[in-house]
PDB file of C-alpha atoms in Angstrom:
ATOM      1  CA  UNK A   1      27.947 -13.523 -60.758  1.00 52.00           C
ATOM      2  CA  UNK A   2      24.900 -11.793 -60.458  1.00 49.00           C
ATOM      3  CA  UNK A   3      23.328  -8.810 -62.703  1.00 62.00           C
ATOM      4  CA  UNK A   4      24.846  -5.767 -62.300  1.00 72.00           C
ATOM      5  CA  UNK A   5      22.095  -3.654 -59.769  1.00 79.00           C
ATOM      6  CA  UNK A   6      20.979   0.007 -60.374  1.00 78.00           C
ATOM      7  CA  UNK A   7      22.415   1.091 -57.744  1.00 91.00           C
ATOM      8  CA  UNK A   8      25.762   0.296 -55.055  1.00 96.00           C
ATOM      9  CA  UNK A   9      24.374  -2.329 -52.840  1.00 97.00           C
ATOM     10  CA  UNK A  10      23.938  -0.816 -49.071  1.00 97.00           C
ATOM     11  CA  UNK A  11      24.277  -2.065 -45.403  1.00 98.00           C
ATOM     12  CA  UNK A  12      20.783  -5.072 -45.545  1.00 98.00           C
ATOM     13  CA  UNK A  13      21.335  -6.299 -49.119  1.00 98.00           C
ATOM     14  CA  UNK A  14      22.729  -9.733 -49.738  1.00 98.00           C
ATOM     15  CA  UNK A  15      26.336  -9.894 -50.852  1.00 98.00           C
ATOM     16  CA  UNK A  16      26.575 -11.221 -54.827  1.00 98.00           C
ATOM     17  CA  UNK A  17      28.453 -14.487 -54.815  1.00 97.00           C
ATOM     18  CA  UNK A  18      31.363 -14.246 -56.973  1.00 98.00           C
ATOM     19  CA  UNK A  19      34.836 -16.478 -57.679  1.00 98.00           C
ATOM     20  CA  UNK A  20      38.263 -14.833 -58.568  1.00 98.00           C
ATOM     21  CA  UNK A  21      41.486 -16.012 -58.941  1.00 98.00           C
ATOM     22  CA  UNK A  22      43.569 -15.628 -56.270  1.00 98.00           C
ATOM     23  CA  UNK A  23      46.685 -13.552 -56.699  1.00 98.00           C
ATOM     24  CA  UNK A  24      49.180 -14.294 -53.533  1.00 95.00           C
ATOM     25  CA  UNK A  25      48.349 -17.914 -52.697  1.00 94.00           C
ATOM     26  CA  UNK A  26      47.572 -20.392 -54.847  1.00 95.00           C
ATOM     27  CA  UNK A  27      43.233 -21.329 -56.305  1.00 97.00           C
ATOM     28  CA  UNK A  28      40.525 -18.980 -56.368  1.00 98.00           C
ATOM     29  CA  UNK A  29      38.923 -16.706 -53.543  1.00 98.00           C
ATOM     30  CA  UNK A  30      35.197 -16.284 -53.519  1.00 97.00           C
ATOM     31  CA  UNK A  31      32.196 -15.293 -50.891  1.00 97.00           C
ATOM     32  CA  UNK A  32      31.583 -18.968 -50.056  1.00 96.00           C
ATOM     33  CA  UNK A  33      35.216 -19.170 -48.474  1.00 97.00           C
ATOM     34  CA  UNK A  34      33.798 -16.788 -46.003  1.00 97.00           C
ATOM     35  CA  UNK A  35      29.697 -17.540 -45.814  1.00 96.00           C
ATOM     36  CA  UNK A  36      29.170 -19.837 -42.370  1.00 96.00           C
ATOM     37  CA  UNK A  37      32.597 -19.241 -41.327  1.00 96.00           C
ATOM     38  CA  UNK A  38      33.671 -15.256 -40.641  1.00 96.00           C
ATOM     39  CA  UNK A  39      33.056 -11.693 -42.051  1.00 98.00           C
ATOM     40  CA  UNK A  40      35.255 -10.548 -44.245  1.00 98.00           C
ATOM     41  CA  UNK A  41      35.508  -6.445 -45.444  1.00 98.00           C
ATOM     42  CA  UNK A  42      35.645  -6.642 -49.272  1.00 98.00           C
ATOM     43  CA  UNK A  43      37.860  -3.662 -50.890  1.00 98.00           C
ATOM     44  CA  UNK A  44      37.316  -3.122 -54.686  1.00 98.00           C
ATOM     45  CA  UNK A  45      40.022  -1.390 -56.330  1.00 98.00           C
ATOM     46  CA  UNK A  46      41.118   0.497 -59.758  1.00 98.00           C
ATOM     47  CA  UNK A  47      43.953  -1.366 -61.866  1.00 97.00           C
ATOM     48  CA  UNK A  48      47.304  -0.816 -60.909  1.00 98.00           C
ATOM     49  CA  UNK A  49      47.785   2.377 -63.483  1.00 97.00           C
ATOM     50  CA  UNK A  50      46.061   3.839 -60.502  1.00 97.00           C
ATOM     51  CA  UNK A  51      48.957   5.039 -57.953  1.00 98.00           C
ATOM     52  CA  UNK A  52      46.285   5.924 -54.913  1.00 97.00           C
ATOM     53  CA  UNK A  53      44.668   2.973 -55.243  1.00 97.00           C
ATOM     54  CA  UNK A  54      48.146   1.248 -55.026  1.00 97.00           C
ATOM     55  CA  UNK A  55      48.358   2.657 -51.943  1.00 97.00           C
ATOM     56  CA  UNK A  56      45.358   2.409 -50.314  1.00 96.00           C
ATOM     57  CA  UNK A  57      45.847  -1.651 -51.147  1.00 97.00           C
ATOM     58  CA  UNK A  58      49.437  -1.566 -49.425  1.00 95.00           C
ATOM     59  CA  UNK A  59      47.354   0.621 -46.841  1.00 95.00           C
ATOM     60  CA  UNK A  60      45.240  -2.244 -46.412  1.00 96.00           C
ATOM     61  CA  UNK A  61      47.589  -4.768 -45.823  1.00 93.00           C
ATOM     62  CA  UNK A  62      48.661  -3.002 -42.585  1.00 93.00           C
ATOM     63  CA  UNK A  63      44.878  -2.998 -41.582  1.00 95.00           C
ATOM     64  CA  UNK A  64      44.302  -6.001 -42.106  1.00 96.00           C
ATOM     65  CA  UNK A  65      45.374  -6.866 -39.175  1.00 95.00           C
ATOM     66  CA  UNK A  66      43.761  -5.117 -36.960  1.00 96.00           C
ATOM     67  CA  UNK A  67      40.647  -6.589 -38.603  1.00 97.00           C
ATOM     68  CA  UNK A  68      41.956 -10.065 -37.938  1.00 96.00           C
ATOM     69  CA  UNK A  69      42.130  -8.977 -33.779  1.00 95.00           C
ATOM     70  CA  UNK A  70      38.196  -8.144 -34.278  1.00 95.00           C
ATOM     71  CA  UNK A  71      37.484 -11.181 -35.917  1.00 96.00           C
ATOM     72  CA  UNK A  72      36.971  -9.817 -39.357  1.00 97.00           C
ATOM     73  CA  UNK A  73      38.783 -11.461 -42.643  1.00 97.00           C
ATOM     74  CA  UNK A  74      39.516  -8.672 -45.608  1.00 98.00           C
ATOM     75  CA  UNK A  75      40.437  -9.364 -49.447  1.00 98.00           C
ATOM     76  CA  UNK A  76      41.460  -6.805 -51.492  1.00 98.00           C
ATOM     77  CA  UNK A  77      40.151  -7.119 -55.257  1.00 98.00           C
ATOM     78  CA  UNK A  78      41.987  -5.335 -58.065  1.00 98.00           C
ATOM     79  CA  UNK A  79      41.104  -4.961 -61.687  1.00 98.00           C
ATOM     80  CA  UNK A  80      43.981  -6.384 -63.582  1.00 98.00           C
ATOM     81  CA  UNK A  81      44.662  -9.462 -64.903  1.00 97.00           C
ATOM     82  CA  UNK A  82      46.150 -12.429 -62.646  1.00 97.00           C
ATOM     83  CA  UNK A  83      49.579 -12.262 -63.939  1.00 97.00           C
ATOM     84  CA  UNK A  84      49.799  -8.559 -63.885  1.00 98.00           C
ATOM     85  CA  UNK A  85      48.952  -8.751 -60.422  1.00 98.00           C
ATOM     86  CA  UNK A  86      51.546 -11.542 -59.408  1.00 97.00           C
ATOM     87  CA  UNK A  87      53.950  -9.853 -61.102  1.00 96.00           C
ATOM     88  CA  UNK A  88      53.571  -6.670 -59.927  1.00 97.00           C
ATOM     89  CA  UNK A  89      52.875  -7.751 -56.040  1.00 96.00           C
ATOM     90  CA  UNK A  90      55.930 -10.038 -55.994  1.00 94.00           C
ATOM     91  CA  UNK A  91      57.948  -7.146 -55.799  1.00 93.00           C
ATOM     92  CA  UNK A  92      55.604  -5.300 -53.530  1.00 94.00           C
ATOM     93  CA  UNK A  93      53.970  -7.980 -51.230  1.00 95.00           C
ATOM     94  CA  UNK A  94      51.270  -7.043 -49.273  1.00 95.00           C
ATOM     95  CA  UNK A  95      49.684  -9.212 -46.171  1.00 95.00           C
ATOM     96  CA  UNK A  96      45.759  -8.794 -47.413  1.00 97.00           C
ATOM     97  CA  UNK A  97      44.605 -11.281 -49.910  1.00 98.00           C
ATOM     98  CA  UNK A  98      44.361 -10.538 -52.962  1.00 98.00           C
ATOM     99  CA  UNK A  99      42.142 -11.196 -55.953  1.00 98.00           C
ATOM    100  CA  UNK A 100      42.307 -10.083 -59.555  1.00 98.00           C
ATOM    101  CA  UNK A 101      39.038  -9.268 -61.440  1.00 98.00           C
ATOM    102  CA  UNK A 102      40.454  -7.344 -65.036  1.00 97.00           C
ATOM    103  CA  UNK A 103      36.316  -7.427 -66.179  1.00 97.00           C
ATOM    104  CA  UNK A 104      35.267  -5.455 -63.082  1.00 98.00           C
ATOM    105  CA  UNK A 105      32.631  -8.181 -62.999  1.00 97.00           C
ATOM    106  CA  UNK A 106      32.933  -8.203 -59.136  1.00 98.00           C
ATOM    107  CA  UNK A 107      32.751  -4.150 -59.459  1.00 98.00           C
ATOM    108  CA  UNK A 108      29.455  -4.445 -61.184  1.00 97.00           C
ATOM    109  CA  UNK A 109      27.577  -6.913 -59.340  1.00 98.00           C
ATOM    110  CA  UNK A 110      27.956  -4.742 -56.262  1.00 98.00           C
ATOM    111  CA  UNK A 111      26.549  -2.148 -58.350  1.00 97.00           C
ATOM    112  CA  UNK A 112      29.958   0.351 -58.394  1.00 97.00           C
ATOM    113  CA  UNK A 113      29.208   2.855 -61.011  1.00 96.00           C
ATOM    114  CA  UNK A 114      31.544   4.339 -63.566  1.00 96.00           C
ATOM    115  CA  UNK A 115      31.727   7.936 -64.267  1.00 95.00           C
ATOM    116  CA  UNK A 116      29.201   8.497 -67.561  1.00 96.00           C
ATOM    117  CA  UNK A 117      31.027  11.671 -68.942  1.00 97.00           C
ATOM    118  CA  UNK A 118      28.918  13.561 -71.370  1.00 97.00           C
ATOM    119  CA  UNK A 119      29.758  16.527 -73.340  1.00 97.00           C
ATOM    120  CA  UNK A 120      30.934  19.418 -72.174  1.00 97.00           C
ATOM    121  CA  UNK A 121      28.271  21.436 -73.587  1.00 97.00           C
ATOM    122  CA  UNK A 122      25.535  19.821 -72.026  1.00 97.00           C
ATOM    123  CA  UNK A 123      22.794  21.770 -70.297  1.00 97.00           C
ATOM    124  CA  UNK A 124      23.754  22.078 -66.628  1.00 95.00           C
ATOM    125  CA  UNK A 125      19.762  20.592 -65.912  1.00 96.00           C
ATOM    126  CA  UNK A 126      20.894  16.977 -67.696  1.00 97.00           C
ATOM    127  CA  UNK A 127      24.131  16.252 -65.691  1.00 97.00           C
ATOM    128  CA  UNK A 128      23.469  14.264 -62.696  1.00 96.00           C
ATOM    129  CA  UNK A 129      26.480  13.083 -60.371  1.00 97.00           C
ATOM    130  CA  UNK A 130      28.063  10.404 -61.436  1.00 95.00           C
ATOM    131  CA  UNK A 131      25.798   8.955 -64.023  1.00 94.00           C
ATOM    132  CA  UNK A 132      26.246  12.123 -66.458  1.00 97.00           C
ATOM    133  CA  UNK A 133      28.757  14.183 -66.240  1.00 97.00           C
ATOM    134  CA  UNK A 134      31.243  16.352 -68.041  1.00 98.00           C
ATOM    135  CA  UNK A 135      35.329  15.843 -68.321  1.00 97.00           C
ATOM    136  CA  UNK A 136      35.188  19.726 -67.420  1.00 97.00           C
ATOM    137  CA  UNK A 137      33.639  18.988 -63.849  1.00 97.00           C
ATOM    138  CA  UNK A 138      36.509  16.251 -63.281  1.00 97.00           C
ATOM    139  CA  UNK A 139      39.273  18.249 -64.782  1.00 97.00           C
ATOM    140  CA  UNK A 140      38.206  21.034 -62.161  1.00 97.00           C
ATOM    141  CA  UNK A 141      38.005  19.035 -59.013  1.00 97.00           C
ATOM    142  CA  UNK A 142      40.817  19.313 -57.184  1.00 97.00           C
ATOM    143  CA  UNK A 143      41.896  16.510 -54.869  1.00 96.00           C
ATOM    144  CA  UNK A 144      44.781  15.425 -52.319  1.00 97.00           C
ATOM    145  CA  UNK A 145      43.860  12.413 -50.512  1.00 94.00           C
ATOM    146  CA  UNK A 146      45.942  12.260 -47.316  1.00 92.00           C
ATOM    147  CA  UNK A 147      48.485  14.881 -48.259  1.00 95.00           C
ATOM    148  CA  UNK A 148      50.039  12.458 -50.581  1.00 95.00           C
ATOM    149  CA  UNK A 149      50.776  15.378 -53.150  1.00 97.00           C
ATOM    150  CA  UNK A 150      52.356  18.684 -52.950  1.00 97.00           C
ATOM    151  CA  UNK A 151      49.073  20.802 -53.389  1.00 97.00           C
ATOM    152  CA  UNK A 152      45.236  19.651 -54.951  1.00 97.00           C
ATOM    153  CA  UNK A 153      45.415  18.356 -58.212  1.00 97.00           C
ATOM    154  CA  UNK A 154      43.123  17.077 -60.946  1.00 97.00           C
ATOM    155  CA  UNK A 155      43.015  13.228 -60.826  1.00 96.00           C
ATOM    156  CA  UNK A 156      44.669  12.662 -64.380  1.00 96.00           C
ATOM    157  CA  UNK A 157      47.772  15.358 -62.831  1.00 97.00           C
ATOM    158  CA  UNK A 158      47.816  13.104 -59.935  1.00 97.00           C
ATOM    159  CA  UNK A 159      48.010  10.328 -61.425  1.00 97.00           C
ATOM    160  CA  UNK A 160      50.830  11.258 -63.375  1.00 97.00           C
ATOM    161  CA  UNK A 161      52.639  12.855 -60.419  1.00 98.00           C
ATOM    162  CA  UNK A 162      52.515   9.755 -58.062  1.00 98.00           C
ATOM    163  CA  UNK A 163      53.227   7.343 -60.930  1.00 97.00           C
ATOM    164  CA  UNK A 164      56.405   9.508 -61.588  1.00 97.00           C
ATOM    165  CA  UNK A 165      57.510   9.746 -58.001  1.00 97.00           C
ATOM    166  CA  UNK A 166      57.270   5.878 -58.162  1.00 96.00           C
ATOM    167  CA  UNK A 167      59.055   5.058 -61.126  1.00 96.00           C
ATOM    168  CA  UNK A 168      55.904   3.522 -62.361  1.00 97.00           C
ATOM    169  CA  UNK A 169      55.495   2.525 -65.462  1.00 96.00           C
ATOM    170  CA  UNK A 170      52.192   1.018 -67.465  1.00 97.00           C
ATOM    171  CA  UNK A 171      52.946  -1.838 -69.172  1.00 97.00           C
ATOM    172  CA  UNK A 172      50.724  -3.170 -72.251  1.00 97.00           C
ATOM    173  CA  UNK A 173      48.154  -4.777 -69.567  1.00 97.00           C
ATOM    174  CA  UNK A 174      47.608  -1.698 -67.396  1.00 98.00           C
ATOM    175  CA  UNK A 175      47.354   0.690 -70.672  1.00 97.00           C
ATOM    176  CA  UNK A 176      44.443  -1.862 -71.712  1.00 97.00           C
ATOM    177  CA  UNK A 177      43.041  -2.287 -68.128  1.00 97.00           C
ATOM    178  CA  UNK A 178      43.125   1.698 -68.352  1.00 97.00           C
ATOM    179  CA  UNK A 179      41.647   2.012 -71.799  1.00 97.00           C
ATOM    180  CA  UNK A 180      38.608  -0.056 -70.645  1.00 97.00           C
ATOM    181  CA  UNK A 181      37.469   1.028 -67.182  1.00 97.00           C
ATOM    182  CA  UNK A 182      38.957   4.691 -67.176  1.00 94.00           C
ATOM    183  CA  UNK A 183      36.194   5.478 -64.625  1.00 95.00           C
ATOM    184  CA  UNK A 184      35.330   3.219 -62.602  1.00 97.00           C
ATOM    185  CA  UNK A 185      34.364   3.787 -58.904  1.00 97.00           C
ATOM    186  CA  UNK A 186      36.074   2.082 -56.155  1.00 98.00           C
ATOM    187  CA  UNK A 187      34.523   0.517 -52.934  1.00 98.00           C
ATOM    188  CA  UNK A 188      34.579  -1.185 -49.483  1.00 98.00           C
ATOM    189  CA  UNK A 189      31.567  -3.682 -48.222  1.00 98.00           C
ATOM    190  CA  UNK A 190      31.596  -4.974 -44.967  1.00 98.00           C
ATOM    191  CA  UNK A 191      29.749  -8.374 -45.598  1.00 98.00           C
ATOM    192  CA  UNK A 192      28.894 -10.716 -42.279  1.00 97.00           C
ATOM    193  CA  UNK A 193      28.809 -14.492 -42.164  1.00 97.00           C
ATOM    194  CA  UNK A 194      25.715 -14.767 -43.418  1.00 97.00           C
ATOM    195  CA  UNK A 195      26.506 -13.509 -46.431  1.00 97.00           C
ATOM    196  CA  UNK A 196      24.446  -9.587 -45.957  1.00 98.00           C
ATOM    197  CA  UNK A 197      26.675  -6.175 -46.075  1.00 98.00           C
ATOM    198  CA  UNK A 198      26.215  -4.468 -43.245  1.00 98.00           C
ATOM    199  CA  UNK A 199      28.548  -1.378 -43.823  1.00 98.00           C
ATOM    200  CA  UNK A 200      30.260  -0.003 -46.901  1.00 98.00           C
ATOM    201  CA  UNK A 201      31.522   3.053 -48.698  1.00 98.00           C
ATOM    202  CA  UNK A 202      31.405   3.963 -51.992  1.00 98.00           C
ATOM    203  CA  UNK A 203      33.882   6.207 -53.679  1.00 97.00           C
ATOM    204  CA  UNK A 204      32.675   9.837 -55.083  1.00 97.00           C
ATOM    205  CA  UNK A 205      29.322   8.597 -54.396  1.00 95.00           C
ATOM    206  CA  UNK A 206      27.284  11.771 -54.327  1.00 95.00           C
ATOM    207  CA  UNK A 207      29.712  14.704 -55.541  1.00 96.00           C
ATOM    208  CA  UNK A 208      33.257  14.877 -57.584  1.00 96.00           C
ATOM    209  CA  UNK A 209      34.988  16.374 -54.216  1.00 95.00           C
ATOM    210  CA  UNK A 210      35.035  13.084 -52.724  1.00 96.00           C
ATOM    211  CA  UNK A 211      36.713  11.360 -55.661  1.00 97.00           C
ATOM    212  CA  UNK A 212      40.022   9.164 -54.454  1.00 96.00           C
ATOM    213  CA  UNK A 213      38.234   9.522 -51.042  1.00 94.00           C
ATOM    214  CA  UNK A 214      39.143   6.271 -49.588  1.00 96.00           C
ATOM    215  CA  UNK A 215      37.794   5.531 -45.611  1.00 96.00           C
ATOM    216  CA  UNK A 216      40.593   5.788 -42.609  1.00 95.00           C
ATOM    217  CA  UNK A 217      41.892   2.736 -40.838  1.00 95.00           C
ATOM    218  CA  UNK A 218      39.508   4.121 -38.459  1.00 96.00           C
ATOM    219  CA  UNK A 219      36.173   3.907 -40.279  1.00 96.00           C
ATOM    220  CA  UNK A 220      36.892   0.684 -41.421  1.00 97.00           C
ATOM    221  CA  UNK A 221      37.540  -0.397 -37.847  1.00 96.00           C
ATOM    222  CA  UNK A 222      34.506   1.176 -36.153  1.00 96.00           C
ATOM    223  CA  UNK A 223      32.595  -0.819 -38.567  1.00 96.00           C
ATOM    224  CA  UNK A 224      34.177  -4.493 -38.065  1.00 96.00           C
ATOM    225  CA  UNK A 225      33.839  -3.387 -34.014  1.00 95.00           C
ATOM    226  CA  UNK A 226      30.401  -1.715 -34.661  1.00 94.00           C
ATOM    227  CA  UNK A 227      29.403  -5.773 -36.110  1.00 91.00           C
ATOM    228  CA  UNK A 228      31.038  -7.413 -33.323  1.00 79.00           C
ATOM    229  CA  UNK A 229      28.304  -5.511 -31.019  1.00 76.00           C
TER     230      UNK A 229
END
């Protein structure tokens, strides 16, 4: 794995080699099962204490293959640990592949950031977005991603709503998972065979509005047809 970059990685840089363990077939999963051979769209995702990006990985799974028609392989890497992640996707399978990273060292070597919240005092003129910034900003952002709640929330209410309407609940592993990367940013990379990402999208990049912003089937599929041209 390679240092963590100062910023996300962008369409022309080369992907960061990395290994995981697989979660839904058997070994590890890594960029080398793809260099030479066929792109693959690389989603990076929250632990499962987060309920959108649960769904946005089952999400996935659908997509995936419409990828597959256009030539394009996807794996889907969550930050829990590999158990966790068996246990949790046995019940709920899901085509993509799946990888489980609970160190979020894939996160960081494509240069994901995590939300730096600062005090809430802090002089407006020393925040910058999302390096420094306060829990009041984030507690005030109201979001509903796809209609998937019953009006804008905060994140944390949002959380706690979809969890509920699931009958999800954190075990020991996703409370510790939570504890350590409260904030951290998800992403997609579209990487091509020769190992250099040629789309992505990176969550909340530029302004709290687009946190749990995820991109449509649609996006996603532009960009695998967009790399086919």
């Amino acid at each position: 794995m390679t240092t963590t970059p100062s910023r996300p990685l962008q369409p022309g840089d080369d992907a960061p080699s990395f290994v995981l363990p697989a979660v839904n077939r058997e070994g590890t999963v890594g960029l080398e099962n793809y260099r030479g051979k066929s792109p693959v769209l690389v989603g990076l995702f929250r632990g499962l204490h987060c309920p959108f990006c649960r769904r946005q990985v089952a999400q996935l799974g659908l997509a995936c293959e419409k990828l597959a028609a256009e030539g394009v392989e996807t794996l889907a890497i969550v930050n829990t640990q590999e158990e966790r992640a068996r246990q949790y996707f046995q019940y709920r399978p899901t085509r993509v592949l799946l990888a489980a990273d609970p160190d979020v060292r894939t996160h960081r070597a494509f240069g994901l950031p995590k939300l730096g919240i600062v005090p809430d005092d802090t002089s407006p003129s020393e925040l910058q977005w999302p390096e420094r910034t306060t829990m009041a900003i984030v507690l005030a952002t109201r979001v509903n991603p796809r209609g998937v709640l019953p009006e804008p929330m905060n994140v944390f209410a949002g959380n706690d709503f979809l969890n509920k309407q699931d009958g999800f609940q954190l075990t020991e592993v996703d409370k510790q998972v939570y504890a350590a990367h409260p904030t951290q940013s998800t992403g997609f990379f579209l990487i091509d065979r020769d190992a250099t990402i040629r789309w992505s999208h990176v969550e909340a990049l530029n302004r709290p509005d687009d946190l749990l912003n995820f991109p449509s089937d649609d996006e996603i599929l532009g960009a695998a047809r967009a790399l086919a041209r």
